[in-house]
């Protein structure tokens, strides 16, 4: 994996690693055919926001930084007499919301995919292919782009031009706290009651799992394609989540816990610093993209 692709490791990825909540990530995502776009995620997933979200970048924000960095890298590489192909943009509707599957499967996905991850939308797949192409670049181009260490070359030049000496984005505080909040909320009395209601509902449908994570993470679903049994289990899972009001109850409990964690003295300083750094990166990236847009606009006007 190229250093740039490892990028500022997105909050979403860190969340998956920290909490293991999204057990569907055990399966590799597959590209969607260009003619078949995956269904949109549910309104509930789109609207689910938690207090700690403000302290980490969304996938869309990470793309903004990557795209701005790409512009500066291209200038650097061109100055060395080398081409640098920009990453294709991801359509806004193709970026997943930050808390998708945080408390279990999403209702719009289970009918078609069961617990398997939804395929990558076409614009995401195009960007992924571009990353793959970069990993196959000749060694000379790789060295110019990333330096011997993987953190130098035009990548380092671009980052310095973008934000000067501002350190790269660091989500360690967010990563630790969001995992703590999820596990703590899971033990909250109202969440335990909702999980018991969910379990009873599933048992009535002849499914025996302790919680939605266990249902989604069953080894039975480690198949190339979702089976009929997997889809039936996932549909019952989502229906029981609704019956137990599980997502609503759990999100409320975690919101309360996250706010308490944010207010704690030791955490407040770390989170404030992380957000200030994120905001500086985002503002710098948007300035680069705005300038690039204006430059292209002038070029187009002069061509007419």
Coordinates of C-alpha atoms in Angstrom, one line a residue:
X1 CA 0.0 0.0 0.0
X2 CA 1.4 3.4 -0.9
X3 CA 2.0 5.8 2.0
X4 CA -0.6 8.2 0.6
X5 CA -3.2 5.5 0.4
X6 CA -2.6 4.7 4.1
X7 CA -3.3 8.5 4.3
X8 CA -4.6 10.1 7.4
X9 CA -6.2 6.9 8.3
X10 CA -9.9 7.8 8.3
X11 CA -12.0 7.9 11.4
X12 CA -14.2 5.3 9.9
X13 CA -11.3 2.8 9.5
X14 CA -10.1 3.5 13.0
X15 CA -13.5 3.0 14.4
X16 CA -13.7 -0.4 12.8
X17 CA -10.3 -1.4 14.2
X18 CA -11.0 0.0 17.7
X19 CA -14.4 -1.3 18.4
X20 CA -14.8 -4.4 16.1
X21 CA -18.5 -3.3 16.0
X22 CA -18.8 -3.6 12.2
X23 CA -18.3 -7.3 12.0
X24 CA -19.5 -7.3 8.4
X25 CA -16.0 -5.8 7.6
X26 CA -14.7 -9.4 7.9
X27 CA -15.8 -9.9 4.3
X28 CA -13.9 -8.0 1.6
X29 CA -16.0 -5.4 -0.2
X30 CA -16.5 -6.0 -3.9
X31 CA -17.0 -3.4 -6.6
X32 CA -20.5 -2.8 -7.9
X33 CA -21.0 -3.2 -11.7
X34 CA -21.0 0.2 -13.3
X35 CA -24.6 -0.2 -14.3
X36 CA -25.8 -1.3 -10.8
X37 CA -25.4 1.1 -8.0
X38 CA -25.9 -0.2 -4.4
X39 CA -29.1 1.0 -2.7
X40 CA -28.7 4.1 -0.5
X41 CA -28.2 3.5 3.2
X42 CA -31.2 4.1 5.5
X43 CA -32.3 7.5 6.7
X44 CA -31.5 6.5 10.3
X45 CA -27.9 5.7 9.4
X46 CA -27.6 8.9 7.4
X47 CA -28.9 11.0 10.4
X48 CA -27.0 9.2 13.2
X49 CA -24.4 11.6 14.6
X50 CA -22.5 11.3 17.8
X51 CA -20.6 14.1 19.7
X52 CA -17.2 12.7 19.0
X53 CA -17.8 12.8 15.3
X54 CA -16.7 16.5 15.4
X55 CA -13.2 15.5 16.3
X56 CA -12.4 13.2 13.4
X57 CA -12.6 13.5 9.6
X58 CA -15.4 11.9 7.7
X59 CA -14.6 9.9 4.6
X60 CA -15.7 12.9 2.4
X61 CA -13.3 15.2 4.4
X62 CA -10.5 12.8 4.0
X63 CA -11.1 12.9 0.2
X64 CA -10.9 16.7 0.3
X65 CA -7.4 16.5 1.9
X66 CA -6.3 13.8 -0.5
X67 CA -7.5 15.8 -3.6
X68 CA -5.8 19.0 -2.5
X69 CA -2.6 17.1 -1.7
X70 CA -2.8 15.5 -5.1
X71 CA -2.8 18.8 -6.8
X72 CA 0.3 19.9 -5.0
X73 CA 2.0 16.5 -5.6
X74 CA 1.2 16.8 -9.3
X75 CA 3.0 20.1 -9.5
X76 CA 6.0 18.7 -7.7
X77 CA 6.1 15.6 -9.9
X78 CA 5.7 17.6 -13.0
X79 CA 8.7 19.8 -11.9
X80 CA 10.7 16.6 -11.8
X81 CA 9.6 15.7 -15.3
X82 CA 7.2 13.0 -14.2
X83 CA 3.5 12.7 -14.7
X84 CA 1.1 12.4 -11.8
X85 CA -2.5 11.2 -12.5
X86 CA -5.0 12.8 -10.1
X87 CA -7.4 10.5 -8.2
X88 CA -10.9 10.4 -9.6
X89 CA -13.4 12.2 -7.4
X90 CA -16.0 10.3 -5.4
X91 CA -19.6 11.3 -5.9
X92 CA -21.0 12.9 -2.7
X93 CA -23.8 10.3 -2.5
X94 CA -21.3 7.5 -2.6
X95 CA -19.6 8.2 0.7
X96 CA -20.9 6.2 3.7
X97 CA -22.0 8.0 6.8
X98 CA -19.7 7.8 9.8
X99 CA -21.8 5.6 12.0
X100 CA -23.1 3.1 9.5
X101 CA -23.5 -0.3 11.2
X102 CA -22.3 1.0 14.5
X103 CA -25.0 -0.8 16.4
X104 CA -25.6 -3.5 13.8
X105 CA -26.7 -4.1 10.3
X106 CA -28.4 -1.4 8.2
X107 CA -32.0 -2.1 7.1
X108 CA -31.5 -1.1 3.4
X109 CA -28.5 -3.4 3.0
X110 CA -29.8 -6.6 4.5
X111 CA -32.4 -7.5 1.9
X112 CA -29.8 -7.7 -0.9
X113 CA -26.6 -8.4 0.9
X114 CA -27.4 -9.9 4.2
X115 CA -24.4 -9.3 6.4
X116 CA -22.0 -9.0 3.5
X117 CA -20.7 -5.5 2.9
X118 CA -22.5 -3.5 0.2
X119 CA -20.4 -3.3 -3.0
X120 CA -18.4 -0.2 -3.7
X121 CA -20.3 2.3 -5.8
X122 CA -18.8 3.0 -9.2
X123 CA -17.1 6.3 -8.2
X124 CA -15.5 4.6 -5.1
X125 CA -14.3 1.7 -7.3
X126 CA -12.8 4.1 -9.8
X127 CA -10.8 5.8 -7.0
X128 CA -9.8 2.4 -5.6
X129 CA -8.5 1.4 -9.0
X130 CA -6.5 4.6 -9.2
X131 CA -4.9 3.7 -5.8
X132 CA -4.0 0.3 -7.1
X133 CA -2.4 1.8 -10.2
X134 CA -0.2 4.0 -8.0
X135 CA 1.0 0.9 -6.1
X136 CA 2.1 -0.5 -9.5
X137 CA 4.1 2.6 -10.5
X138 CA 7.8 2.2 -11.4
X139 CA 10.2 2.3 -8.5
X140 CA 11.7 5.5 -9.8
X141 CA 8.3 7.2 -9.7
X142 CA 7.5 5.8 -6.3
X143 CA 10.7 7.2 -4.9
X144 CA 10.1 10.6 -6.4
X145 CA 6.5 10.6 -5.0
X146 CA 7.1 9.2 -1.5
X147 CA 10.9 9.1 -0.9
X148 CA 12.8 6.1 0.4
X149 CA 11.0 6.2 3.7
X150 CA 7.5 6.4 2.2
X151 CA 6.9 9.8 3.9
X152 CA 9.2 12.0 1.9
X153 CA 9.5 13.0 -1.8
X154 CA 6.7 15.0 -3.3
X155 CA 4.3 13.8 -0.6
X156 CA 6.3 15.6 2.0
X157 CA 6.7 18.7 -0.2
X158 CA 2.9 18.8 -0.8
X159 CA 2.1 18.4 2.9
X160 CA 4.5 21.2 3.8
X161 CA 3.0 23.5 1.1
X162 CA -0.5 22.6 2.4
X163 CA -0.1 23.2 6.1
X164 CA 3.5 24.1 6.9
X165 CA 4.7 22.5 10.0
X166 CA 1.3 21.4 11.2
X167 CA 1.5 17.7 12.2
X168 CA -0.5 15.1 10.3
X169 CA -3.9 14.3 11.5
X170 CA -3.9 12.1 14.6
X171 CA -7.0 10.3 15.8
X172 CA -5.5 8.4 18.7
X173 CA -7.6 10.3 21.3
X174 CA -10.8 9.9 19.2
X175 CA -10.0 6.3 18.5
X176 CA -9.6 5.5 22.2
X177 CA -12.6 7.4 23.4
X178 CA -15.0 6.2 20.7
X179 CA -14.2 2.6 21.6
X180 CA -14.6 3.3 25.3
X181 CA -17.9 5.1 24.7
X182 CA -19.3 2.2 22.6
X183 CA -18.3 -0.5 25.2
X184 CA -19.5 1.6 28.1
X185 CA -22.9 2.3 26.4
X186 CA -23.3 -1.3 25.7
X187 CA -23.3 -1.9 29.5
X188 CA -25.8 0.9 30.2
X189 CA -29.0 -0.5 31.8
X190 CA -31.3 0.8 29.1
X191 CA -29.1 -0.7 26.3
X192 CA -28.9 -4.0 28.1
X193 CA -32.7 -4.0 28.4
X194 CA -33.0 -3.3 24.6
X195 CA -30.5 -6.0 23.8
X196 CA -32.6 -8.5 25.9
X197 CA -35.7 -7.4 24.0
X198 CA -33.8 -7.9 20.7
X199 CA -32.6 -11.4 21.8
X200 CA -36.1 -12.4 22.8
X201 CA -37.5 -11.2 19.4
X202 CA -34.8 -13.1 17.6
X203 CA -35.4 -16.3 19.6
X204 CA -39.1 -16.2 18.6
X205 CA -37.9 -16.1 15.0
X206 CA -35.7 -19.2 15.8
X207 CA -32.4 -17.3 15.8
X208 CA -30.1 -17.6 18.8
X209 CA -27.5 -14.8 19.0
X210 CA -26.6 -12.7 22.1
X211 CA -26.5 -9.4 20.2
X212 CA -26.4 -8.0 16.7
X213 CA -22.6 -8.1 16.5
X214 CA -22.6 -11.9 17.0
X215 CA -25.3 -12.3 14.4
X216 CA -23.4 -10.3 11.8
X217 CA -20.1 -11.9 12.7
X218 CA -21.1 -15.5 12.5
X219 CA -18.7 -17.8 10.6
X220 CA -21.6 -19.1 8.7
X221 CA -21.6 -16.0 6.6
X222 CA -18.0 -16.3 5.4
X223 CA -19.2 -17.2 1.9
X224 CA -18.5 -15.6 -1.5
X225 CA -22.1 -14.5 -1.8
X226 CA -24.9 -14.0 0.9
X227 CA -27.0 -17.1 1.3
X228 CA -30.8 -17.2 1.7
X229 CA -30.3 -18.1 5.4
X230 CA -28.0 -15.2 5.9
X231 CA -30.5 -12.7 4.4
X232 CA -33.3 -14.2 6.4
X233 CA -31.3 -13.8 9.6
X234 CA -30.3 -10.3 8.8
X235 CA -33.9 -9.3 8.0
X236 CA -35.0 -10.7 11.3
X237 CA -32.1 -8.9 13.0
X238 CA -33.1 -5.5 11.6
X239 CA -36.8 -6.1 12.4
X240 CA -36.0 -7.0 16.0
X241 CA -33.7 -3.9 16.3
X242 CA -36.7 -1.8 15.2
X243 CA -39.0 -3.6 17.7
X244 CA -36.6 -3.0 20.5
X245 CA -35.9 0.6 19.4
X246 CA -32.3 -0.6 19.8
X247 CA -30.5 2.0 17.7
X248 CA -32.4 4.9 19.2
X249 CA -31.8 3.7 22.8
X250 CA -28.2 2.8 22.2
X251 CA -27.4 6.1 20.4
X252 CA -28.9 8.1 23.2
X253 CA -26.9 6.3 25.8
X254 CA -23.7 6.6 23.9
X255 CA -24.3 10.3 23.2
X256 CA -24.6 10.9 26.9
X257 CA -21.4 9.0 27.6
X258 CA -19.5 10.7 24.8
X259 CA -20.4 14.1 26.1
X260 CA -19.2 13.2 29.5
X261 CA -15.9 11.9 28.1
X262 CA -15.4 15.1 26.0
X263 CA -15.9 17.2 29.1
X264 CA -13.3 15.4 31.2
X265 CA -10.2 17.5 31.7
X266 CA -7.6 15.2 30.3
X267 CA -9.7 14.5 27.2
X268 CA -10.8 18.0 26.5
X269 CA -7.3 19.3 25.8
X270 CA -6.4 16.3 23.5
X271 CA -9.6 16.6 21.6
X272 CA -9.3 20.4 21.2
X273 CA -5.9 20.0 19.8
X274 CA -7.0 17.3 17.4
X275 CA -9.9 19.3 16.1
X276 CA -7.8 22.4 15.7
X277 CA -5.3 20.4 13.6
X278 CA -8.1 18.9 11.6
X279 CA -9.7 22.3 10.9
X280 CA -6.4 23.7 9.7
X281 CA -5.8 20.8 7.3
X282 CA -9.4 21.1 6.0
X283 CA -9.2 24.9 5.6
X284 CA -5.9 24.6 3.7
X285 CA -7.2 21.8 1.5
X286 CA -10.3 23.8 0.5
X287 CA -8.1 26.8 -0.3
X288 CA -6.1 24.7 -2.7
X289 CA -9.2 23.2 -4.3
X290 CA -10.8 26.6 -4.6
X291 CA -7.7 28.1 -6.3
X292 CA -7.5 25.1 -8.6
X293 CA -11.1 25.6 -9.6
X294 CA -10.7 29.3 -10.2
X295 CA -7.5 28.6 -12.3
X296 CA -9.3 26.1 -14.4
X297 CA -12.2 28.5 -14.9
X298 CA -9.9 31.2 -16.2
X299 CA -8.2 28.7 -18.5
X300 CA -11.6 27.7 -19.9
X301 CA -12.7 31.3 -20.4
X302 CA -9.4 32.2 -22.2
X303 CA -9.9 29.2 -24.6
X304 CA -13.3 30.6 -25.8

